[in-house]
Short mmCIF file of C-alpha atoms (C1' of nucleotides) in Angstrom, two decimals:
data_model
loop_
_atom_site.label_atom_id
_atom_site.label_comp_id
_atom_site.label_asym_id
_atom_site.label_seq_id
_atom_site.Cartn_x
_atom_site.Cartn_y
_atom_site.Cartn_z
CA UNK A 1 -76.62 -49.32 -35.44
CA UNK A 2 -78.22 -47.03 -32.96
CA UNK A 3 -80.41 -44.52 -33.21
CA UNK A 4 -78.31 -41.05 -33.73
CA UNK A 5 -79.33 -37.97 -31.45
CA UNK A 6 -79.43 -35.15 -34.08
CA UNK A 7 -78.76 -31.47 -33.49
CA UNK A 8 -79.21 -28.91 -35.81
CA UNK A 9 -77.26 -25.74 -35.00
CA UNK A 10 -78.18 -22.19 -36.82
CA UNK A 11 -77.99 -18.59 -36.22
CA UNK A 12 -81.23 -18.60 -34.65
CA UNK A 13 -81.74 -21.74 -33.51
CA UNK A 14 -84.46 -22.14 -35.51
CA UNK A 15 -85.32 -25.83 -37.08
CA UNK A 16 -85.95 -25.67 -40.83
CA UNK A 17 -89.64 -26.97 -41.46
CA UNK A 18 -87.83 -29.68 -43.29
CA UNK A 19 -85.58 -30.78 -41.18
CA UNK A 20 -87.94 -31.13 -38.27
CA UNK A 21 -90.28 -33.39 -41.06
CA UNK A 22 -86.71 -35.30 -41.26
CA UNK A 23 -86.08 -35.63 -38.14
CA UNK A 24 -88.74 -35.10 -35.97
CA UNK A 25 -86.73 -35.69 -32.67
CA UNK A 26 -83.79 -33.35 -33.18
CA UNK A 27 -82.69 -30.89 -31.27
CA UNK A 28 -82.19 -27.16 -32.28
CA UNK A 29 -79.67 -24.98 -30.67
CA UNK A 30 -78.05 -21.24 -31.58
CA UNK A 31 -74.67 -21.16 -32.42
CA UNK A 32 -73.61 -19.63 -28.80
CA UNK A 33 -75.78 -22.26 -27.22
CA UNK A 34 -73.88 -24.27 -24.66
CA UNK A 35 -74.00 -28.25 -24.76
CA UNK A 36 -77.27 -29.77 -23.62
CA UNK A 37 -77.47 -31.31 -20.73
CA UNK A 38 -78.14 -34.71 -20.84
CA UNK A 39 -77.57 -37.68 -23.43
CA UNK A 40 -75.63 -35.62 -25.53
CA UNK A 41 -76.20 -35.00 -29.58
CA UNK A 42 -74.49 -37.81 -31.45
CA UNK A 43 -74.32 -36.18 -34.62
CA UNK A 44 -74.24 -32.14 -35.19
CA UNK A 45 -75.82 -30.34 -38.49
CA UNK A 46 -74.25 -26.67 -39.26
CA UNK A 47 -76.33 -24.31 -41.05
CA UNK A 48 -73.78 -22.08 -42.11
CA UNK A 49 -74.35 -18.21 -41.76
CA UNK A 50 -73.39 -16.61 -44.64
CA UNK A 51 -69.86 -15.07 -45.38
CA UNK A 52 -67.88 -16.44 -42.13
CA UNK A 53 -65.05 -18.58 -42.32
CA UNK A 54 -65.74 -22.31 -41.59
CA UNK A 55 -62.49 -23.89 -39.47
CA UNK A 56 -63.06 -21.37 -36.71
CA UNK A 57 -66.80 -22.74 -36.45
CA UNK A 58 -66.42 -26.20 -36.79
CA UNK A 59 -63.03 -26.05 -34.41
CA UNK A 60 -65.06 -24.37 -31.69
CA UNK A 61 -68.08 -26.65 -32.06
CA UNK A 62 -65.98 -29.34 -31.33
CA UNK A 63 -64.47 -28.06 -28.67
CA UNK A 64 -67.93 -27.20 -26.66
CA UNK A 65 -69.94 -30.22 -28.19
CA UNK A 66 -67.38 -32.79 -28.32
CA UNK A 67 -65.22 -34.63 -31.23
CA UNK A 68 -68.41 -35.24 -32.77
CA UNK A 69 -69.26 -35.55 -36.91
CA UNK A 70 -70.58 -32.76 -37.97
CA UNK A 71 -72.34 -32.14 -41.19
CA UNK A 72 -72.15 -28.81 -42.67
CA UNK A 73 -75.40 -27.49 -44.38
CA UNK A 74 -75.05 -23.98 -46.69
CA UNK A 75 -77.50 -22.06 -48.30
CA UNK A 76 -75.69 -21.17 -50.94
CA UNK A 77 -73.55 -23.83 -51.78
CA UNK A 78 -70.35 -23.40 -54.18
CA UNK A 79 -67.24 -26.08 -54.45
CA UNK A 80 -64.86 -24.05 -52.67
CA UNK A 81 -66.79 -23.55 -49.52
CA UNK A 82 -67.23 -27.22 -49.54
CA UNK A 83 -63.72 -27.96 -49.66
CA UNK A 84 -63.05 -25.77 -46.86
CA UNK A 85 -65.72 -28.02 -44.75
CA UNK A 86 -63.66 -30.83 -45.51
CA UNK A 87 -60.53 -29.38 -44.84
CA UNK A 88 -62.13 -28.32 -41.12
CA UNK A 89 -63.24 -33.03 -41.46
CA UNK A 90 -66.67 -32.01 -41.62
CA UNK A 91 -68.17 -34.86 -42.81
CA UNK A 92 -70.71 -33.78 -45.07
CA UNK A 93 -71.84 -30.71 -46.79
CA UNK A 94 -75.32 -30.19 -48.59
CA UNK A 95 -78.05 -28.00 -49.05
CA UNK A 96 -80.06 -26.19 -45.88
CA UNK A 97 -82.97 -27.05 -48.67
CA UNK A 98 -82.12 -30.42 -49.00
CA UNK A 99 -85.32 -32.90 -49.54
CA UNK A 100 -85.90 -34.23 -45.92
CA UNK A 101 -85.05 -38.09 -47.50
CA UNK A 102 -81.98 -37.05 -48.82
CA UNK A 103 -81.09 -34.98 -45.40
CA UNK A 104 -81.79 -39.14 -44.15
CA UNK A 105 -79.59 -40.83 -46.36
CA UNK A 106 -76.50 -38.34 -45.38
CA UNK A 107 -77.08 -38.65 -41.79
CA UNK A 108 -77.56 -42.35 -42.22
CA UNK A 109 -74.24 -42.38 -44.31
CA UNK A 110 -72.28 -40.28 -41.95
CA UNK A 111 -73.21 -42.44 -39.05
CA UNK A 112 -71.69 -45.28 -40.79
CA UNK A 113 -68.51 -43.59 -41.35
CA UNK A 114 -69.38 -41.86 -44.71
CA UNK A 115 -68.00 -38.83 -46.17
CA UNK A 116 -71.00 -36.78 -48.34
CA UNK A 117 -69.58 -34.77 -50.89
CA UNK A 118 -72.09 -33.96 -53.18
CA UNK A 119 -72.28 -33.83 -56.73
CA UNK A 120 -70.86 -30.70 -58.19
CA UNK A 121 -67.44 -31.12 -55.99
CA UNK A 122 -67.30 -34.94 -56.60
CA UNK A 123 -67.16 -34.30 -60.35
CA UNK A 124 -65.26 -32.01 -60.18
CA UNK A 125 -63.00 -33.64 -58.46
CA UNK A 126 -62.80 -36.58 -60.69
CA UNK A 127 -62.66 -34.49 -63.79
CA UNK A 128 -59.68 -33.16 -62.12
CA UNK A 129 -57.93 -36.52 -62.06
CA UNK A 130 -59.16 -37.75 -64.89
CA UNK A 131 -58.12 -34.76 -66.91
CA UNK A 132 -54.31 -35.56 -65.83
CA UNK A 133 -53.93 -38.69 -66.69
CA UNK A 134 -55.55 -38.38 -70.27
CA UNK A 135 -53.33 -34.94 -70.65
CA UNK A 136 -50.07 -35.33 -69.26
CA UNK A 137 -48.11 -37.47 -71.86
CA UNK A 138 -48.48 -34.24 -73.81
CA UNK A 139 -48.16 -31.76 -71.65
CA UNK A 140 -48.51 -30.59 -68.28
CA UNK A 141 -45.90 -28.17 -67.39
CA UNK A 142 -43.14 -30.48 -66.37
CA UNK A 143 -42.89 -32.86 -69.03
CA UNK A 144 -41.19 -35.95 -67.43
CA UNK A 145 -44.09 -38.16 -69.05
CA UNK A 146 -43.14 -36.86 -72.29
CA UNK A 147 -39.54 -38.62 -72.40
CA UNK A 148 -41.28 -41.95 -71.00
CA UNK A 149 -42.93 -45.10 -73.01
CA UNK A 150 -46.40 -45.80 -71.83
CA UNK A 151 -45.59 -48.71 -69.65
CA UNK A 152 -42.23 -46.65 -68.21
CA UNK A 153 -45.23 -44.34 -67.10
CA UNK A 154 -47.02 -46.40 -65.44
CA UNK A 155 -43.65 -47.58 -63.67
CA UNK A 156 -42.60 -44.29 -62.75
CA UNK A 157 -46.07 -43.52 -61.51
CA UNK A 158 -45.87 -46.63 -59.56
CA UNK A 159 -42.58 -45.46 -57.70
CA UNK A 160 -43.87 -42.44 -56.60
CA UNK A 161 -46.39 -44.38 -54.77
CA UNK A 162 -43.17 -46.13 -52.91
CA UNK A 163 -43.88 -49.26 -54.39
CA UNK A 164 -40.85 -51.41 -54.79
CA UNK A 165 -40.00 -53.42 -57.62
CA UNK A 166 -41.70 -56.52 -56.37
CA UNK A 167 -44.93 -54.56 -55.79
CA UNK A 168 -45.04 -52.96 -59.41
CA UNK A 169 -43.71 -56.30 -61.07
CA UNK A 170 -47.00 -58.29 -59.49
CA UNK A 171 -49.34 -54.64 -60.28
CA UNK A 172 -48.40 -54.64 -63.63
CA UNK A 173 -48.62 -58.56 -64.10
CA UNK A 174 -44.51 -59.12 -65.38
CA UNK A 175 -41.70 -60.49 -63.95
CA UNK A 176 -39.66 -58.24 -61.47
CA UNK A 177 -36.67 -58.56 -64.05
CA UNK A 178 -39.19 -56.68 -66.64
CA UNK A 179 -39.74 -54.10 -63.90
CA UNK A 180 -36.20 -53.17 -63.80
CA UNK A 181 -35.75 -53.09 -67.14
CA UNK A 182 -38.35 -50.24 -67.36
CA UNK A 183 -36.73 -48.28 -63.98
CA UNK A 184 -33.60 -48.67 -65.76
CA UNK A 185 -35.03 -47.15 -68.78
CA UNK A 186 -36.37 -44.29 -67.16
CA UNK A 187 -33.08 -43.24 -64.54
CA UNK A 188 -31.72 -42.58 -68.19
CA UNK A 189 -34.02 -41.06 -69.44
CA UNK A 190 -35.15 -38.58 -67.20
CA UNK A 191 -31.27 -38.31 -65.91
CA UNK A 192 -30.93 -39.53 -62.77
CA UNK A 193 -28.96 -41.83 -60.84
CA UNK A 194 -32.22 -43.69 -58.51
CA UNK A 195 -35.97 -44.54 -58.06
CA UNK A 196 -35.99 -41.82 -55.02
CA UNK A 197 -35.24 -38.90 -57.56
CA UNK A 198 -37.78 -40.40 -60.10
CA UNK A 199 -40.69 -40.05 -57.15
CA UNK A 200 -39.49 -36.67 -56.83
CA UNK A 201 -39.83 -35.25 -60.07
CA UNK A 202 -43.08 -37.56 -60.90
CA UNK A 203 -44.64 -35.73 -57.57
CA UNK A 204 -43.72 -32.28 -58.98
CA UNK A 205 -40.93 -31.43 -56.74
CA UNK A 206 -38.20 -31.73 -58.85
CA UNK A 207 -37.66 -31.32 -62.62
CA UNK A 208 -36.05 -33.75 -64.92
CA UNK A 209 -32.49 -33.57 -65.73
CA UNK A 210 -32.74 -34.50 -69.21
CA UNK A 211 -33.28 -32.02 -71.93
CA UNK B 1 -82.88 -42.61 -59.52
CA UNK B 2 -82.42 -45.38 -62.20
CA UNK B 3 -81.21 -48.55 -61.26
CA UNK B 4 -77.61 -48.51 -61.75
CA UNK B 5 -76.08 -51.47 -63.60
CA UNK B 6 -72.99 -52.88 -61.65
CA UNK B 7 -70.33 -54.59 -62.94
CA UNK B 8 -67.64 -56.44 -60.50
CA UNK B 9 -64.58 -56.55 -61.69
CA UNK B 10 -61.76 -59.19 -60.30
CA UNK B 11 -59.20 -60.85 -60.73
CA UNK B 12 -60.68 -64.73 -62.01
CA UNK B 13 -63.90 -62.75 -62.80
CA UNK B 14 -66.21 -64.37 -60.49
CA UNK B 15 -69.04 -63.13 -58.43
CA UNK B 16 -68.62 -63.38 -54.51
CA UNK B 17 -72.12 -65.30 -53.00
CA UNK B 18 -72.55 -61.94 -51.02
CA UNK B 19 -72.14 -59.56 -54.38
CA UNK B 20 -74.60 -61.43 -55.86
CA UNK B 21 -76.93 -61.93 -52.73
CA UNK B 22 -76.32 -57.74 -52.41
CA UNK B 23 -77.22 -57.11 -56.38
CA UNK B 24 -78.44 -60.32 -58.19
CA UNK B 25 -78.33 -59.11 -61.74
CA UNK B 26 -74.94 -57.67 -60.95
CA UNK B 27 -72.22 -58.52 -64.48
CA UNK B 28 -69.10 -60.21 -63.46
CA UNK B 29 -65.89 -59.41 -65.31
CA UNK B 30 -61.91 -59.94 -65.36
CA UNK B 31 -59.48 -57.52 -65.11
CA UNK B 32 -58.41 -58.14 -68.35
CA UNK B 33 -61.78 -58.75 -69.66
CA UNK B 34 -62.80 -56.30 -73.10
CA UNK B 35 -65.81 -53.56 -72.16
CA UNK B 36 -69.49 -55.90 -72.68
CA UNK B 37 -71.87 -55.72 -75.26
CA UNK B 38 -74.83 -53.67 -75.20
CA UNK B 39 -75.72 -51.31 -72.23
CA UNK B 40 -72.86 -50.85 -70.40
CA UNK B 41 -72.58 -50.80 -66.17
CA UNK B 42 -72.86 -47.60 -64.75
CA UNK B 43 -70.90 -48.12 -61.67
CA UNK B 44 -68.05 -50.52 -61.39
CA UNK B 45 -66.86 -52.73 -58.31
CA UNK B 46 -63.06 -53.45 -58.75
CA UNK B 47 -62.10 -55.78 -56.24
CA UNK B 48 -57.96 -55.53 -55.72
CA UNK B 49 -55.56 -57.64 -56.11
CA UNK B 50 -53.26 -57.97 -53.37
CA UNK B 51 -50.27 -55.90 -53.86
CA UNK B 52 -50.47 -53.70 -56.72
CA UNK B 53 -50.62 -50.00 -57.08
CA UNK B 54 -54.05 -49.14 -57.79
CA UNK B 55 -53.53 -45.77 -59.78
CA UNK B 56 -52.62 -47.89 -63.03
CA UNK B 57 -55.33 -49.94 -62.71
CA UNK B 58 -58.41 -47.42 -62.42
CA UNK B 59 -56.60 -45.57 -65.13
CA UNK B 60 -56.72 -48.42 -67.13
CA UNK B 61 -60.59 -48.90 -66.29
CA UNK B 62 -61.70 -46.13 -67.14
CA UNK B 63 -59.78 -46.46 -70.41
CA UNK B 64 -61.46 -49.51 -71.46
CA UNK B 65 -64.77 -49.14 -69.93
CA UNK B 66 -65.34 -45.57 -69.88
CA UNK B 67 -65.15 -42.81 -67.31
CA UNK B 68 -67.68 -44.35 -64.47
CA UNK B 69 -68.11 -43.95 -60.94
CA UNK B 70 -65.40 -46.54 -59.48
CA UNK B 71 -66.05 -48.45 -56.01
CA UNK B 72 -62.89 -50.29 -54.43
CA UNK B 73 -63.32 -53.16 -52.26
CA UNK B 74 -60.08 -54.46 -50.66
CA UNK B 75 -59.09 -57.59 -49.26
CA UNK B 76 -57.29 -56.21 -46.70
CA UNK B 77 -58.39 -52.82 -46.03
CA UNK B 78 -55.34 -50.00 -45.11
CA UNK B 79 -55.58 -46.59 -44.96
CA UNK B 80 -52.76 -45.77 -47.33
CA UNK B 81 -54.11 -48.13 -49.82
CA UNK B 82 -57.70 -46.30 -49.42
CA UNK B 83 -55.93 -42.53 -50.04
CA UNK B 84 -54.05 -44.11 -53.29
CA UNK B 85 -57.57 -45.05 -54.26
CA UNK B 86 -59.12 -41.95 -53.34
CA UNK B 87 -56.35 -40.06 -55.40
CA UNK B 88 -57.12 -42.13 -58.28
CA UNK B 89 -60.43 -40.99 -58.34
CA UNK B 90 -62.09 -44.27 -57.04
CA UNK B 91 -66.03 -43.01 -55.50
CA UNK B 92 -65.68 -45.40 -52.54
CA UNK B 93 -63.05 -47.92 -50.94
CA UNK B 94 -64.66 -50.84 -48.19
CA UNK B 95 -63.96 -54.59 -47.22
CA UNK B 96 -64.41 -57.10 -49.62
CA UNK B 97 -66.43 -59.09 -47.50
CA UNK B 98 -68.78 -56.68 -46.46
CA UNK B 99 -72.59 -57.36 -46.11
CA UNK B 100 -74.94 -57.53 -48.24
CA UNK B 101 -76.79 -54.72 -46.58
CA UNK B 102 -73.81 -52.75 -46.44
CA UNK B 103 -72.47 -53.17 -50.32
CA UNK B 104 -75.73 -51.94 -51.22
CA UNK B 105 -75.48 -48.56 -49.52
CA UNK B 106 -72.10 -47.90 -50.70
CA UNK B 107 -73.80 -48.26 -53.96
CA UNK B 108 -76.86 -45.79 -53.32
CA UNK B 109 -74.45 -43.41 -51.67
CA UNK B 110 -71.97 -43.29 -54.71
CA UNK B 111 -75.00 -43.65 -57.67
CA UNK B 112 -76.57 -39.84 -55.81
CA UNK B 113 -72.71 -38.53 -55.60
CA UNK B 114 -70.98 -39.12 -52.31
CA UNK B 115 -68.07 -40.93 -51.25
CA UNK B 116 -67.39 -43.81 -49.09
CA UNK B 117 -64.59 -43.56 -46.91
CA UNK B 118 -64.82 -45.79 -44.16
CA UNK B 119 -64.10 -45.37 -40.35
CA UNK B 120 -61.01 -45.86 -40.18
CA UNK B 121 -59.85 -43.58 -42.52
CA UNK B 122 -61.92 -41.04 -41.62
CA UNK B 123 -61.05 -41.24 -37.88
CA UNK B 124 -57.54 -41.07 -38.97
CA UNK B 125 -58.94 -37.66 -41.02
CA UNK B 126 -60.57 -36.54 -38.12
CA UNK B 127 -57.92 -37.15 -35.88
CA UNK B 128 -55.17 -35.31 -37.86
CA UNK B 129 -57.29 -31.95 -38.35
CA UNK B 130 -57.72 -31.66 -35.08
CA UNK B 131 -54.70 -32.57 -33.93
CA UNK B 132 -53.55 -29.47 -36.48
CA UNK B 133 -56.11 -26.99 -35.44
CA UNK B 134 -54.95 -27.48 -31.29
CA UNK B 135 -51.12 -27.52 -31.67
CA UNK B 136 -50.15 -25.80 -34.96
CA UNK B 137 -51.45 -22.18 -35.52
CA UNK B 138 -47.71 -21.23 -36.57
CA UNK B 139 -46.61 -23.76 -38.82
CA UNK B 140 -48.91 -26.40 -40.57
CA UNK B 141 -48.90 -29.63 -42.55
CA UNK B 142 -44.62 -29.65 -41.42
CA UNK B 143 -44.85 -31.44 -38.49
CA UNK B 144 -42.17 -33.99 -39.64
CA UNK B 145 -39.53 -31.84 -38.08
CA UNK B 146 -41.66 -31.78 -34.60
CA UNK B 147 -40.74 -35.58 -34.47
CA UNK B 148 -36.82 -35.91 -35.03
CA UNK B 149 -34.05 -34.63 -33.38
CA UNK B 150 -32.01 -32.02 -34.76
CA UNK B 151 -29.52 -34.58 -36.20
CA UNK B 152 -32.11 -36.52 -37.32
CA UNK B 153 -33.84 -33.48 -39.49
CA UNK B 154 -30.53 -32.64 -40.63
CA UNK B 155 -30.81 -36.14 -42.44
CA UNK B 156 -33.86 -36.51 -43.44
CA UNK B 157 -33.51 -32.95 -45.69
CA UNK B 158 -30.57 -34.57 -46.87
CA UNK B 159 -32.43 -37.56 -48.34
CA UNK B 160 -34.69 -35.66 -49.74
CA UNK B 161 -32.20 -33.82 -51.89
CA UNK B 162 -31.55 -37.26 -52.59
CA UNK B 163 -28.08 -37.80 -51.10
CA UNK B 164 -26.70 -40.99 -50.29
CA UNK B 165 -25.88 -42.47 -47.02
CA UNK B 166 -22.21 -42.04 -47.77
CA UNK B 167 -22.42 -38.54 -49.00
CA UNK B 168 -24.78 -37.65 -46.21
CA UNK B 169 -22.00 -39.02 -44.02
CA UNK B 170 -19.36 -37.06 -45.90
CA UNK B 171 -21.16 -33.75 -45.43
CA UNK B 172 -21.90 -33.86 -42.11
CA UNK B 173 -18.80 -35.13 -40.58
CA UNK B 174 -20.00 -38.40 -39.47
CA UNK B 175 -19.08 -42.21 -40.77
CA UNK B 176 -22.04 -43.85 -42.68
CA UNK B 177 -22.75 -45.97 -39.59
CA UNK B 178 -23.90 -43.30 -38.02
CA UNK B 179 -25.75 -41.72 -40.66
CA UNK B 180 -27.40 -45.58 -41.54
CA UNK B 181 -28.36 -44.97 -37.16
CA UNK B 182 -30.36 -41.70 -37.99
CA UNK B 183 -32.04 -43.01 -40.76
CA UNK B 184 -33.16 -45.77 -39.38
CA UNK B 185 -34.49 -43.45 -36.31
CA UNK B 186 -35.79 -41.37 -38.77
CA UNK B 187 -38.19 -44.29 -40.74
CA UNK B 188 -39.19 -45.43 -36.99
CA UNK B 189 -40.14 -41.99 -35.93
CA UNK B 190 -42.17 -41.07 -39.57
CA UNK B 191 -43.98 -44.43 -39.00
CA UNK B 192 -42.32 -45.40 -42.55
CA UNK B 193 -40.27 -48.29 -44.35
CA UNK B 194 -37.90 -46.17 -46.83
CA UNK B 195 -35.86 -43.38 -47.39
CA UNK B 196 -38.33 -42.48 -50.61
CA UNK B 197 -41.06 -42.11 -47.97
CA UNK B 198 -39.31 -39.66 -45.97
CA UNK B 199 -38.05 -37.85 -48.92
CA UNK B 200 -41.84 -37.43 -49.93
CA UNK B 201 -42.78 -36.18 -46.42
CA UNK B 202 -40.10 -33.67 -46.25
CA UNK B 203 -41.21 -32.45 -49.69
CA UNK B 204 -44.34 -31.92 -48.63
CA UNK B 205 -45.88 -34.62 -50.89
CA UNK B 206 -47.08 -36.65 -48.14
CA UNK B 207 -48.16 -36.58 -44.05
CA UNK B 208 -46.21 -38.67 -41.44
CA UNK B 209 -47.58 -41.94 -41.01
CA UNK B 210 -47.00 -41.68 -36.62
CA UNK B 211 -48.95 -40.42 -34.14
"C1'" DA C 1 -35.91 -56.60 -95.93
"C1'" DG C 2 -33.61 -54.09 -92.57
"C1'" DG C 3 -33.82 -50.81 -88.93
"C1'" DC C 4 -36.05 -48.93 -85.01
"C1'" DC C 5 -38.81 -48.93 -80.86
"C1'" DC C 6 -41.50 -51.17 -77.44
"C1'" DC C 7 -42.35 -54.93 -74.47
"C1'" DC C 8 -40.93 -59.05 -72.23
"C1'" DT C 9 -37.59 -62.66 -69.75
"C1'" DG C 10 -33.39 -65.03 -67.75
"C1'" DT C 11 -28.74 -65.38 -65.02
"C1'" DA C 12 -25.28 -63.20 -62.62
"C1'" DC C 13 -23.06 -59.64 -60.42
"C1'" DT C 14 -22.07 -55.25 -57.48
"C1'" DT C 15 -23.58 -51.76 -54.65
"C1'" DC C 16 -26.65 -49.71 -51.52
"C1'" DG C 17 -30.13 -49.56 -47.87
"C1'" DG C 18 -31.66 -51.17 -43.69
"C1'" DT C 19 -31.27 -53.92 -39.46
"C1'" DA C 20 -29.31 -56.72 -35.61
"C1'" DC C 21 -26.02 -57.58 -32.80
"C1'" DA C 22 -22.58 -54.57 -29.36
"C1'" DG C 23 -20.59 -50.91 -27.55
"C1'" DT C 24 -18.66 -45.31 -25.92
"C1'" DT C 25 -19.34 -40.46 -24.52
"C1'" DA C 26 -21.80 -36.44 -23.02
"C1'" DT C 27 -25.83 -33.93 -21.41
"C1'" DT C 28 -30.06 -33.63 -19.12
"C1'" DT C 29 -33.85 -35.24 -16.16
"C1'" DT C 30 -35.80 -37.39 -12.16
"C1'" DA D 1 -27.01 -41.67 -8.23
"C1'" DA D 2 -29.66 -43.52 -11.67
"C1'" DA D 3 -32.12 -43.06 -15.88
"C1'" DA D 4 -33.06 -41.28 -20.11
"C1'" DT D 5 -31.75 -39.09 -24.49
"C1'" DA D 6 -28.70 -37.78 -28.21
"C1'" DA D 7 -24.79 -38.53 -30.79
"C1'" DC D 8 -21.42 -41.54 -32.26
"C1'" DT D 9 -18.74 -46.05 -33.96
"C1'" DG D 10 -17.84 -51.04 -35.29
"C1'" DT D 11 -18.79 -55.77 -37.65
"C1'" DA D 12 -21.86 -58.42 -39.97
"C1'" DC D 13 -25.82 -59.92 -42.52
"C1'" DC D 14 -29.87 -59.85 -45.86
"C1'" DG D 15 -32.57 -58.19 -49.30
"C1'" DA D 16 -33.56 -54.63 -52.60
"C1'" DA D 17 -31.76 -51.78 -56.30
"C1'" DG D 18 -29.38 -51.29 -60.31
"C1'" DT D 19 -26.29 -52.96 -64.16
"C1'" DA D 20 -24.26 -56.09 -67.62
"C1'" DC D 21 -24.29 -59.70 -70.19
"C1'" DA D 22 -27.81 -62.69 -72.98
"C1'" DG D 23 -31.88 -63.37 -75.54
"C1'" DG D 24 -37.38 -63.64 -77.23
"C1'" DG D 25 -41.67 -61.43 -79.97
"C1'" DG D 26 -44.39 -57.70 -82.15
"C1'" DG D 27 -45.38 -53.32 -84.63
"C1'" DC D 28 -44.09 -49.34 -87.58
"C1'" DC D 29 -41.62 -46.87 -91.17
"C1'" DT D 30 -38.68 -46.19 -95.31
#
DNA sequence: AGGCCCCCTGTACTTCGGTACAGTTATTTT
DNA sequence: AAAATAACTGTACCGAAGTACAGGGGGCCT
């Protein structure tokens, strides 16, 4: 892998003390700052000034700079403002503060294709997921797991991935006559007449026709 | 950072020569193998079996060995594959085969919280926010419509109320040949092999697959 | 012990979805 | 005038989906 040709864009243009110590070749430019001439950055940080909306920034960085990945660095940090970044494919997002080996190890993982998300958001994130599997046989609103066996779950689940019969018979480890046996089980039970309506109402679009 | 214990997790429960050359003390397990004895891994390496929906199977992980930080090496790396993984909460998703070199960043990345995409996939991510940002301030995330012809939409709502070909046919005037003639459009234009795919996309669940 | 539910499998059948041939008509673009 | 696009129709074929018979084993409850 090549060497990457960091740029570090603030308000003032201004390199952090530690980002200079972690980079000691990067560039610094101002946020109106056209491109450098030259070999062009490879590889764009954005200290992000407080209280401004992030897809405008990151849209018109890209636009002067190039398609470039861009790693998004806040001083405040908080989980929605990250997702925001990520919405706007920045590729990272981490603290202006950061420790200038662990500013390394995100450019080094962004330059490989990477995606830094950071702690907070990642757990959160995974709580999230977790939290719905473990919950919705109970509950969860819109009950369709409720009239379902476990394993007629898991088959339901599977056709709202698109998978066909085939595909969830070999997943699950049965024969694809078992498989049908379970879609079978749960057209009647949630009321409907085919897999497609099944994906529908597993992916929250429609509700079950059974009482 | 403590060393992380890893645990690789296949299908005959044996260690690839470049697992082990990438993490030597590195536990080997089955998919249907019962959680070890004693300290337990701390991040897991599921390598996936070809052709099975991975949702069920990291749900069933993390049943059995505990809520941990899930990497996802594939066979034969796809994007679509990758996003089913990163719905279902997997930390990273890269080649089987990978190096060495390469297996052990994934790890480092995913023990200090980030997330491994890979290039592809995040080109793909890239590619698509932009793509949003330049040519869709007025409507966004519906650009299924943009692709079809007026006919064409006309049938693709209909299957995702759920209709069949021959009541599509009946309601619009037409002779199910016909209708089977959009549809099929329809799957070439979405970049997609069923009608349950473009019911998805027209509900929102999902993006178009094309360009 | 009998009844109920869940999970699994097999053979055979019908219907539906999707595609591959092969065309027609009308409108628009170049 | 030729080419491209949209809409439409027909026959035919294959594989997937779904159903209808037929079973098997195991666990739980009364």
């Amino acid at each position: 892998m090549k060497q990457a040709r960091h740029c570090f864009i603030s308000e003032s243009g201004e390199l952090q003390a530690r980002w200079q110590e972690a980079f000691p070749q990067a560039l610094g430019l101002r946020l109106a700052d056209p491109a450098p001439a030259g070999a062009g950055p490879t590889l764009l940080w954005l200290r992000l000034p407080q209280g401004r909306p992030v897809a405008p920034l990151l849209a018109e960085l890209r636009r002067r700079l190039g398609n470039l990945p861009c790693i998004v660095l806040s001083d405040l940090p908080d989980d929605d403002q990250a997702l925001a970044c990520f919405a706007a494919a920045a590729r990272a997002y981490c603290n202006t503060h950061a420790a200038p080996a662990y500013l390394r190890q995100v450019a080094e993982v962004v330059a490989q294709g990477g995606l830094w998300i950071g702690e907070s958001l990642m757990n959160r994130l995974v709580d999230a997921t977790s939290r719905v599997e473990v919950k919705s046989p109970s509950e969860s609103g819109n009950s369709w797991a409720a009239l379902l066996s476990p394993r007629e779950q898991e088959v339901a689940r599977a056709i709202a991935e698109g998978a066909s019969n085939k595909e969830i018979a070999r997943g699950l480890g049965i024969t694809e006559r078992t498989v049908k046996l379970h879609v079978g089980a749960v057209l009647e039970k949630l009321g409907v007449r085919d897999r497609l309506q099944v994906a529908l109402i597993v992916s929250g679009v429609r509700q079950s026709q059974s009482a």
